[in-house]
Amino acid sequence: MTRYSFEDYNEYNVLKIPLTLILVNLYLVKHFLIFVLPMISTIPVLVKFAHEQFSIALLLSSIPAALVIVGMVRRVPNTRSRIIGLIWRKGRFLLLSSLVLEISFIALYVVLGLKKFNEVSLMFVYIDVVLIIFLVRSQRVRDVFTEFPEKEVKGNV
């Protein structure tokens, strides 16, 4: 019995990336947005929020998720880079590592007294835990990360 329907596959005959996985990735690169927010916003409340929430360590925790986004964009046949295929195959691990790093850095900042544990930190930790559970339990996510489009072989015409 097949687990997925015909509509679940894209034109390259691999599972489509589900919207939930795209949203998880966008959530995980939020620290890049927080980093650039003071540069692009003239709204004082947003600039203040960005300055309160930004840290280099949290920005670094977004790098594995940013790699997965690159893999999502380059998930097409004839991708010449083996690195993209490796990033894609390790995508679930990279997303989980982003989440664990973020929780760890938040906890470290609180323990060292560098930041106070506030509502925003609580919200980030809560969402991170929910996403860890989702990434660990979802068979669809596992299956999506095992498939990468094969290189197209040009035949003689």
Tab-separated table of C-alpha atoms in Angstrom:
chain	number	residue	atom	x	y	z
A	1	MET	CA	0.000	0.000	0.000
A	2	THR	CA	1.431	3.369	-0.970
A	3	ARG	CA	1.638	5.995	1.697
A	4	TYR	CA	1.338	9.036	-0.578
A	5	SER	CA	-0.909	9.959	-3.465
A	6	PHE	CA	0.116	11.129	-6.918
A	7	GLU	CA	-0.464	14.764	-5.882
A	8	ASP	CA	2.175	14.452	-3.145
A	9	TYR	CA	4.938	14.213	-5.756
A	10	ASN	CA	6.438	17.031	-7.798
A	11	GLU	CA	7.505	17.100	-11.444
A	12	TYR	CA	10.845	15.484	-10.532
A	13	ASN	CA	9.063	12.451	-9.056
A	14	VAL	CA	10.068	13.185	-5.458
A	15	LEU	CA	7.843	14.127	-2.547
A	16	LYS	CA	6.824	17.769	-2.468
A	17	ILE	CA	8.100	19.780	0.463
A	18	PRO	CA	5.108	20.224	2.769
A	19	LEU	CA	4.071	23.729	3.781
A	20	THR	CA	4.672	22.883	7.435
A	21	LEU	CA	8.318	22.140	6.698
A	22	ILE	CA	8.694	25.425	4.823
A	23	LEU	CA	7.130	27.278	7.771
A	24	VAL	CA	9.460	25.503	10.218
A	25	ASN	CA	12.420	26.698	8.152
A	26	LEU	CA	11.149	30.263	8.030
A	27	TYR	CA	10.640	30.232	11.787
A	28	LEU	CA	14.169	28.935	12.338
A	29	VAL	CA	15.797	31.732	10.332
A	30	LYS	CA	13.932	34.386	12.351
A	31	HIS	CA	17.184	35.562	13.917
A	32	PHE	CA	18.378	36.761	10.503
A	33	LEU	CA	15.232	38.896	10.325
A	34	ILE	CA	15.789	40.132	13.870
A	35	PHE	CA	19.356	41.004	12.832
A	36	VAL	CA	18.299	43.131	9.845
A	37	LEU	CA	15.163	44.585	11.418
A	38	PRO	CA	16.879	47.693	12.852
A	39	MET	CA	18.370	48.398	9.428
A	40	ILE	CA	15.087	48.182	7.519
A	41	SER	CA	12.557	49.458	10.025
A	42	THR	CA	11.792	52.982	11.148
A	43	ILE	CA	9.248	51.831	13.733
A	44	PRO	CA	10.845	52.395	17.163
A	45	VAL	CA	9.010	49.492	18.832
A	46	LEU	CA	10.359	46.983	16.280
A	47	VAL	CA	13.875	48.381	16.506
A	48	LYS	CA	13.759	48.145	20.317
A	49	PHE	CA	12.462	44.560	20.115
A	50	ALA	CA	15.249	43.611	17.709
A	51	HIS	CA	17.933	45.109	19.952
A	52	GLU	CA	16.535	43.269	22.984
A	53	GLN	CA	16.275	39.896	21.244
A	54	PHE	CA	19.371	39.841	19.053
A	55	SER	CA	22.513	37.931	19.914
A	56	ILE	CA	25.283	36.500	17.767
A	57	ALA	CA	24.857	33.036	19.296
A	58	LEU	CA	21.174	32.925	18.371
A	59	LEU	CA	22.041	34.124	14.885
A	60	LEU	CA	24.550	31.265	14.611
A	61	SER	CA	21.850	28.792	15.658
A	62	SER	CA	19.954	29.769	12.487
A	63	ILE	CA	22.771	28.755	10.131
A	64	PRO	CA	21.855	25.044	9.901
A	65	ALA	CA	18.269	25.990	8.991
A	66	ALA	CA	19.556	28.461	6.395
A	67	LEU	CA	21.514	25.595	4.821
A	68	VAL	CA	18.299	23.580	4.576
A	69	ILE	CA	16.603	26.507	2.816
A	70	VAL	CA	19.449	26.487	0.286
A	71	GLY	CA	18.830	22.750	-0.144
A	72	MET	CA	15.110	23.399	-0.668
A	73	VAL	CA	15.779	25.938	-3.371
A	74	ARG	CA	18.373	23.755	-5.099
A	75	ARG	CA	16.368	20.501	-4.833
A	76	VAL	CA	16.213	19.959	-8.585
A	77	PRO	CA	17.800	17.470	-10.973
A	78	ASN	CA	21.204	18.336	-12.392
A	79	THR	CA	22.344	19.923	-9.160
A	80	ARG	CA	26.041	19.513	-9.696
A	81	SER	CA	27.027	20.040	-6.108
A	82	ARG	CA	27.217	16.958	-3.940
A	83	ILE	CA	27.146	19.301	-0.972
A	84	ILE	CA	23.540	20.274	-1.736
A	85	GLY	CA	22.536	16.598	-1.782
A	86	LEU	CA	24.359	16.022	1.496
A	87	ILE	CA	22.710	19.069	3.063
A	88	TRP	CA	19.332	17.762	1.930
A	89	ARG	CA	19.896	14.229	3.246
A	90	LYS	CA	20.978	15.692	6.616
A	91	GLY	CA	18.183	18.302	6.575
A	92	ARG	CA	16.178	16.892	9.461
A	93	PHE	CA	19.316	16.700	11.597
A	94	LEU	CA	20.211	20.291	10.640
A	95	LEU	CA	16.757	21.557	11.610
A	96	LEU	CA	16.859	19.667	14.892
A	97	SER	CA	20.328	21.047	15.606
A	98	SER	CA	19.070	24.596	14.999
A	99	LEU	CA	16.296	24.026	17.510
A	100	VAL	CA	18.552	22.438	20.129
A	101	LEU	CA	21.155	25.181	19.694
A	102	GLU	CA	18.538	27.889	20.120
A	103	ILE	CA	17.143	26.329	23.301
A	104	SER	CA	20.672	25.802	24.623
A	105	PHE	CA	21.734	29.391	23.950
A	106	ILE	CA	18.584	30.782	25.552
A	107	ALA	CA	19.173	28.605	28.625
A	108	LEU	CA	22.839	29.580	28.731
A	109	TYR	CA	22.020	33.289	28.572
A	110	VAL	CA	19.504	32.916	31.401
A	111	VAL	CA	21.873	30.844	33.572
A	112	LEU	CA	24.747	33.284	33.033
A	113	GLY	CA	22.450	36.209	33.772
A	114	LEU	CA	23.046	37.834	30.386
A	115	LYS	CA	19.325	37.934	29.608
A	116	LYS	CA	16.167	37.614	31.619
A	117	PHE	CA	13.774	34.804	30.872
A	118	ASN	CA	10.801	36.758	29.567
A	119	GLU	CA	7.651	36.058	27.579
A	120	VAL	CA	9.485	36.118	24.256
A	121	SER	CA	12.091	33.600	25.447
A	122	LEU	CA	9.341	31.379	26.832
A	123	MET	CA	7.477	31.555	23.528
A	124	PHE	CA	10.632	30.649	21.542
A	125	VAL	CA	11.407	27.692	23.834
A	126	TYR	CA	7.814	26.447	23.702
A	127	ILE	CA	7.647	26.628	19.912
A	128	ASP	CA	11.089	24.998	19.646
A	129	VAL	CA	9.993	22.037	21.781
A	130	VAL	CA	6.810	21.594	19.720
A	131	LEU	CA	8.868	21.686	16.501
A	132	ILE	CA	11.363	19.153	17.856
A	133	ILE	CA	8.475	16.787	18.548
A	134	PHE	CA	7.084	17.421	15.057
A	135	LEU	CA	10.432	16.790	13.323
A	136	VAL	CA	11.122	13.641	15.337
A	137	ARG	CA	7.672	12.098	14.898
A	138	SER	CA	6.735	13.083	11.342
A	139	GLN	CA	7.185	10.263	8.858
A	140	ARG	CA	6.472	12.674	6.005
A	141	VAL	CA	9.435	14.849	7.023
A	142	ARG	CA	11.679	11.778	7.164
A	143	ASP	CA	10.512	10.663	3.736
A	144	VAL	CA	10.946	14.113	2.156
A	145	PHE	CA	14.545	14.320	3.338
A	146	THR	CA	15.386	10.867	1.951
A	147	GLU	CA	14.410	11.867	-1.593
A	148	PHE	CA	16.529	14.034	-3.840
A	149	PRO	CA	15.867	14.288	-7.594
A	150	GLU	CA	18.115	12.135	-9.733
A	151	LYS	CA	20.246	13.771	-12.372
A	152	GLU	CA	18.547	13.747	-15.728
A	153	VAL	CA	20.371	11.714	-18.327
A	154	LYS	CA	20.323	13.331	-21.745
A	155	GLY	CA	19.506	10.728	-24.350
A	156	ASN	CA	20.462	10.684	-27.981
A	157	VAL	CA	17.774	12.272	-30.114
